mmCIF file of C-alpha atoms in Angstrom:
data_model
loop_
_atom_site.group_PDB
_atom_site.id
_atom_site.type_symbol
_atom_site.label_atom_id
_atom_site.label_comp_id
_atom_site.label_asym_id
_atom_site.label_seq_id
_atom_site.Cartn_x
_atom_site.Cartn_y
_atom_site.Cartn_z
ATOM 1 C CA UNK A 26 0.000 0.000 0.000
ATOM 2 C CA UNK A 27 1.150 3.493 -0.740
ATOM 3 C CA UNK A 28 1.302 6.464 1.597
ATOM 4 C CA UNK A 29 -1.914 7.974 0.215
ATOM 5 C CA UNK A 30 -4.009 4.777 0.460
ATOM 6 C CA UNK A 31 -2.828 3.976 3.969
ATOM 7 C CA UNK A 32 -3.562 7.519 5.191
ATOM 8 C CA UNK A 33 -6.940 7.520 3.477
ATOM 9 C CA UNK A 34 -7.838 4.448 5.552
ATOM 10 C CA UNK A 35 -6.284 5.969 8.677
ATOM 11 C CA UNK A 36 -8.460 9.059 8.130
ATOM 12 C CA UNK A 37 -11.467 7.126 9.426
ATOM 13 C CA UNK A 38 -10.252 7.657 13.006
ATOM 14 C CA UNK A 39 -12.350 10.819 13.550
ATOM 15 C CA UNK A 40 -15.427 8.727 12.790
ATOM 16 C CA UNK A 41 -14.223 6.122 15.273
ATOM 17 C CA UNK A 42 -13.869 8.879 17.868
ATOM 18 C CA UNK A 43 -17.440 9.938 17.139
ATOM 19 C CA UNK A 44 -18.611 6.340 17.519
ATOM 20 C CA UNK A 45 -16.694 5.712 20.749
ATOM 21 C CA UNK A 46 -17.354 9.105 22.355
ATOM 22 C CA UNK A 47 -20.605 7.730 23.801
ATOM 23 C CA UNK A 48 -19.245 4.749 25.734
ATOM 24 C CA UNK A 49 -15.946 6.388 26.751
ATOM 25 C CA UNK A 50 -16.841 10.067 27.249
ATOM 26 C CA UNK A 51 -20.575 9.606 27.920
ATOM 27 C CA UNK A 52 -21.436 11.888 25.012
ATOM 28 C CA UNK A 53 -24.725 11.238 23.237
ATOM 29 C CA UNK A 54 -24.403 9.629 19.814
ATOM 30 C CA UNK A 55 -27.595 10.110 17.810
ATOM 31 C CA UNK A 56 -28.816 8.288 14.749
ATOM 32 C CA UNK A 57 -27.453 10.951 12.381
ATOM 33 C CA UNK A 58 -23.947 10.455 13.728
ATOM 34 C CA UNK A 59 -24.317 6.695 13.304
ATOM 35 C CA UNK A 60 -25.400 7.251 9.684
ATOM 36 C CA UNK A 61 -22.306 9.411 9.142
ATOM 37 C CA UNK A 62 -20.142 6.697 10.714
ATOM 38 C CA UNK A 63 -21.728 4.088 8.439
ATOM 39 C CA UNK A 64 -21.047 6.164 5.318
ATOM 40 C CA UNK A 65 -17.509 6.817 6.533
ATOM 41 C CA UNK A 66 -16.852 3.092 6.621
ATOM 42 C CA UNK A 67 -18.420 2.738 3.167
ATOM 43 C CA UNK A 68 -15.840 5.315 2.045
ATOM 44 C CA UNK A 69 -13.051 3.234 3.571
ATOM 45 C CA UNK A 70 -14.346 0.146 1.729
ATOM 46 C CA UNK A 71 -14.316 2.089 -1.541
ATOM 47 C CA UNK A 72 -10.709 3.089 -0.854
ATOM 48 C CA UNK A 73 -9.812 -0.531 -0.171
ATOM 49 C CA UNK A 74 -11.546 -1.622 -3.403
ATOM 50 C CA UNK A 75 -12.104 -5.295 -2.472
ATOM 51 C CA UNK A 76 -12.018 -6.362 -6.134
ATOM 52 C CA UNK A 77 -8.499 -4.989 -6.697
ATOM 53 C CA UNK A 78 -5.028 -5.676 -5.364
ATOM 54 C CA UNK A 79 -5.270 -2.725 -2.961
ATOM 55 C CA UNK A 80 -7.412 -4.890 -0.684
ATOM 56 C CA UNK A 81 -4.778 -6.895 1.106
ATOM 57 C CA UNK A 82 -4.039 -8.071 4.636
ATOM 58 C CA UNK A 83 -1.692 -5.072 4.911
ATOM 59 C CA UNK A 84 -4.759 -2.789 4.897
ATOM 60 C CA UNK A 85 -5.490 -3.890 8.451
ATOM 61 C CA UNK A 86 -2.375 -2.025 9.662
ATOM 62 C CA UNK A 87 -3.613 1.532 8.965
ATOM 63 C CA UNK A 88 -7.117 0.562 10.127
ATOM 64 C CA UNK A 89 -5.788 -0.852 13.411
ATOM 65 C CA UNK A 90 -3.636 2.283 13.757
ATOM 66 C CA UNK A 91 -6.775 4.392 13.320
ATOM 67 C CA UNK A 92 -8.507 2.440 16.101
ATOM 68 C CA UNK A 93 -5.573 2.916 18.462
ATOM 69 C CA UNK A 94 -5.244 6.612 17.610
ATOM 70 C CA UNK A 95 -8.979 7.106 18.182
ATOM 71 C CA UNK A 96 -8.662 5.483 21.607
ATOM 72 C CA UNK A 97 -5.658 7.675 22.334
ATOM 73 C CA UNK A 98 -7.622 10.799 21.407
ATOM 74 C CA UNK A 99 -10.596 9.790 23.539
ATOM 75 C CA UNK A 100 -8.469 8.889 26.544
ATOM 76 C CA UNK A 101 -6.494 12.122 26.191
ATOM 77 C CA UNK A 102 -9.751 14.087 26.205
ATOM 78 C CA UNK A 103 -10.940 12.055 29.197
ATOM 79 C CA UNK A 104 -7.706 12.770 31.097
ATOM 80 C CA UNK A 105 -7.947 16.473 30.195
ATOM 81 C CA UNK A 106 -11.011 16.726 32.432
ATOM 82 C CA UNK A 107 -8.727 16.485 35.462
ATOM 83 C CA UNK A 108 -5.140 16.903 34.288
ATOM 84 C CA UNK A 109 -3.437 19.781 32.529
ATOM 85 C CA UNK A 110 -1.994 19.428 29.044
ATOM 86 C CA UNK A 111 1.491 19.570 30.530
ATOM 87 C CA UNK A 112 0.773 16.602 32.828
ATOM 88 C CA UNK A 113 -0.600 14.496 29.972
ATOM 89 C CA UNK A 114 2.299 15.489 27.735
ATOM 90 C CA UNK A 115 4.842 14.532 30.407
ATOM 91 C CA UNK A 116 3.341 11.124 31.175
ATOM 92 C CA UNK A 117 2.745 10.093 27.569
ATOM 93 C CA UNK A 118 6.335 11.059 26.764
ATOM 94 C CA UNK A 119 7.799 9.173 29.727
ATOM 95 C CA UNK A 120 5.655 6.109 29.016
ATOM 96 C CA UNK A 121 6.728 6.132 25.364
ATOM 97 C CA UNK A 122 10.412 6.470 26.247
ATOM 98 C CA UNK A 123 10.294 3.595 28.735
ATOM 99 C CA UNK A 124 8.311 1.232 26.490
ATOM 100 C CA UNK A 125 10.308 1.943 23.341
ATOM 101 C CA UNK A 126 13.598 1.608 25.240
ATOM 102 C CA UNK A 127 12.546 -1.802 26.552
ATOM 103 C CA UNK A 128 11.607 -2.884 23.035
ATOM 104 C CA UNK A 129 14.381 -1.166 21.085
ATOM 105 C CA UNK A 130 17.400 -1.874 23.271
ATOM 106 C CA UNK A 131 17.536 -5.444 21.949
ATOM 107 C CA UNK A 132 17.699 -4.418 18.280
ATOM 108 C CA UNK A 133 19.605 -1.132 18.597
ATOM 109 C CA UNK A 134 21.772 -0.083 15.675
ATOM 110 C CA UNK A 135 23.746 3.174 15.560
ATOM 111 C CA UNK A 136 22.394 5.836 13.211
ATOM 112 C CA UNK A 137 24.447 7.037 10.321
ATOM 113 C CA UNK A 138 25.653 10.626 10.607
ATOM 114 C CA UNK A 139 23.421 11.821 7.744
ATOM 115 C CA UNK A 140 20.303 10.602 9.584
ATOM 116 C CA UNK A 141 20.843 12.733 12.702
ATOM 117 C CA UNK A 142 19.424 15.884 11.081
ATOM 118 C CA UNK A 143 16.324 13.976 9.913
ATOM 119 C CA UNK A 144 15.911 12.473 13.384
ATOM 120 C CA UNK A 145 16.202 15.920 14.977
ATOM 121 C CA UNK A 146 13.530 17.263 12.608
ATOM 122 C CA UNK A 147 11.310 14.273 13.400
ATOM 123 C CA UNK A 148 11.716 14.833 17.136
ATOM 124 C CA UNK A 149 10.978 18.557 16.970
ATOM 125 C CA UNK A 150 7.900 18.184 14.772
ATOM 126 C CA UNK A 151 6.684 15.153 16.740
ATOM 127 C CA UNK A 152 7.001 16.884 20.104
ATOM 128 C CA UNK A 153 5.382 20.086 18.792
ATOM 129 C CA UNK A 154 2.503 18.224 17.147
ATOM 130 C CA UNK A 155 1.912 16.008 20.154
ATOM 131 C CA UNK A 156 1.965 18.928 22.574
ATOM 132 C CA UNK A 157 -0.456 20.948 20.449
ATOM 133 C CA UNK A 158 -2.807 17.959 20.119
ATOM 134 C CA UNK A 159 -2.929 17.443 23.881
ATOM 135 C CA UNK A 160 -3.510 21.174 24.438
ATOM 136 C CA UNK A 161 -6.280 21.081 21.862
ATOM 137 C CA UNK A 162 -8.042 18.227 23.691
ATOM 138 C CA UNK A 163 -7.737 20.209 26.911
ATOM 139 C CA UNK A 164 -9.681 23.178 25.567
ATOM 140 C CA UNK A 165 -12.086 21.577 23.050
ATOM 141 C CA UNK A 166 -14.384 18.585 22.848
ATOM 142 C CA UNK A 167 -13.056 15.550 21.034
ATOM 143 C CA UNK A 168 -15.773 15.594 18.371
ATOM 144 C CA UNK A 169 -15.234 19.308 17.655
ATOM 145 C CA UNK A 170 -11.530 18.801 16.899
ATOM 146 C CA UNK A 171 -11.836 15.872 14.511
ATOM 147 C CA UNK A 172 -12.848 17.544 11.211
ATOM 148 C CA UNK A 173 -9.485 19.338 11.152
ATOM 149 C CA UNK A 174 -7.819 15.918 11.070
ATOM 150 C CA UNK A 175 -8.929 15.498 7.473
ATOM 151 C CA UNK A 176 -6.349 18.082 6.437
ATOM 152 C CA UNK A 177 -3.791 15.298 6.811
ATOM 153 C CA UNK A 178 -5.162 13.735 3.614
ATOM 154 C CA UNK A 179 -4.353 16.921 1.737
ATOM 155 C CA UNK A 180 -0.784 17.087 3.097
ATOM 156 C CA UNK A 181 -0.192 13.365 2.608
ATOM 157 C CA UNK A 182 -1.459 13.561 -0.965
ATOM 158 C CA UNK A 183 1.036 16.332 -1.758
ATOM 159 C CA UNK A 184 3.858 14.338 -0.146
ATOM 160 C CA UNK A 185 2.835 11.058 -1.787
ATOM 161 C CA UNK A 186 2.556 12.565 -5.256
ATOM 162 C CA UNK A 187 5.452 15.034 -4.969
ATOM 163 C CA UNK A 188 8.083 12.973 -3.161
ATOM 164 C CA UNK A 189 7.140 9.352 -3.841
ATOM 165 C CA UNK A 190 5.575 9.638 -7.291
ATOM 166 C CA UNK A 191 2.303 8.034 -6.195
ATOM 167 C CA UNK A 192 -0.869 8.345 -8.206
ATOM 168 C CA UNK A 193 -4.218 9.029 -6.568
ATOM 169 C CA UNK A 194 -6.603 6.361 -7.840
ATOM 170 C CA UNK A 195 -10.234 7.177 -8.580
ATOM 171 C CA UNK A 196 -11.433 4.825 -5.839
ATOM 172 C CA UNK A 197 -9.149 6.557 -3.310
ATOM 173 C CA UNK A 198 -10.400 10.018 -4.316
ATOM 174 C CA UNK A 199 -14.081 8.970 -4.139
ATOM 175 C CA UNK A 200 -13.667 7.048 -0.887
ATOM 176 C CA UNK A 201 -11.685 9.834 0.762
ATOM 177 C CA UNK A 202 -14.341 12.351 -0.290
ATOM 178 C CA UNK A 203 -17.037 10.187 1.341
ATOM 179 C CA UNK A 204 -15.000 9.794 4.544
ATOM 180 C CA UNK A 205 -14.351 13.548 4.704
ATOM 181 C CA UNK A 206 -18.007 14.372 3.965
ATOM 182 C CA UNK A 207 -19.131 12.018 6.750
ATOM 183 C CA UNK A 208 -16.729 13.637 9.194
ATOM 184 C CA UNK A 209 -17.746 17.161 8.206
ATOM 185 C CA UNK A 210 -21.411 16.214 8.554
ATOM 186 C CA UNK A 211 -20.670 14.971 12.084
ATOM 187 C CA UNK A 212 -18.927 18.264 12.835
ATOM 188 C CA UNK A 213 -21.834 20.289 11.396
ATOM 189 C CA UNK A 214 -24.391 18.328 13.450
ATOM 190 C CA UNK A 215 -22.298 18.804 16.579
ATOM 191 C CA UNK A 216 -22.115 22.572 16.015
ATOM 192 C CA UNK A 217 -25.854 22.714 15.349
ATOM 193 C CA UNK A 218 -26.583 20.756 18.513
ATOM 194 C CA UNK A 219 -24.456 23.103 20.632
ATOM 195 C CA UNK A 220 -26.172 26.181 19.210
ATOM 196 C CA UNK A 221 -29.573 24.848 20.270
ATOM 197 C CA UNK A 222 -28.418 24.086 23.819
#
């Protein structure tokens, strides 16, 4: 799978957050949101194109990643009810360092000197993005933040086409449009609901 296809599947995580916000955050999930979630998964199926080679066991990796990232977002929002963004940022960082050290120490290989600059850039952008995401969950509801996540498809498409020479297939474009439309509908309904309260 290419970068664009895998991220198009991963982009269903905002819909998963909408679906799981009821049981985890005790938010009400109405029938309209469930319809949007259903159409979002139809969009993912169109991206996967079960009749083509794109549908492979490897497709489960970005989908499973989307599930885990949705749970992370929900739990971060849940923790933000009592903890500050700084506390969440500290503990997720420490937990990640400890777990990855325990896993990685057994297969450690020194980095080449040319990779240090790329690693530094990765660390800076990762820390900044992670910190901003946690701060965002501290000040906004999980469902209100999610439509902005669809911008990743735009950035990934530019990177995939520009750097890796990928081609956006028709099924990926149609499926991604359905997933984005379902997420934006969920956002619109959420905004409408808050205006009437």
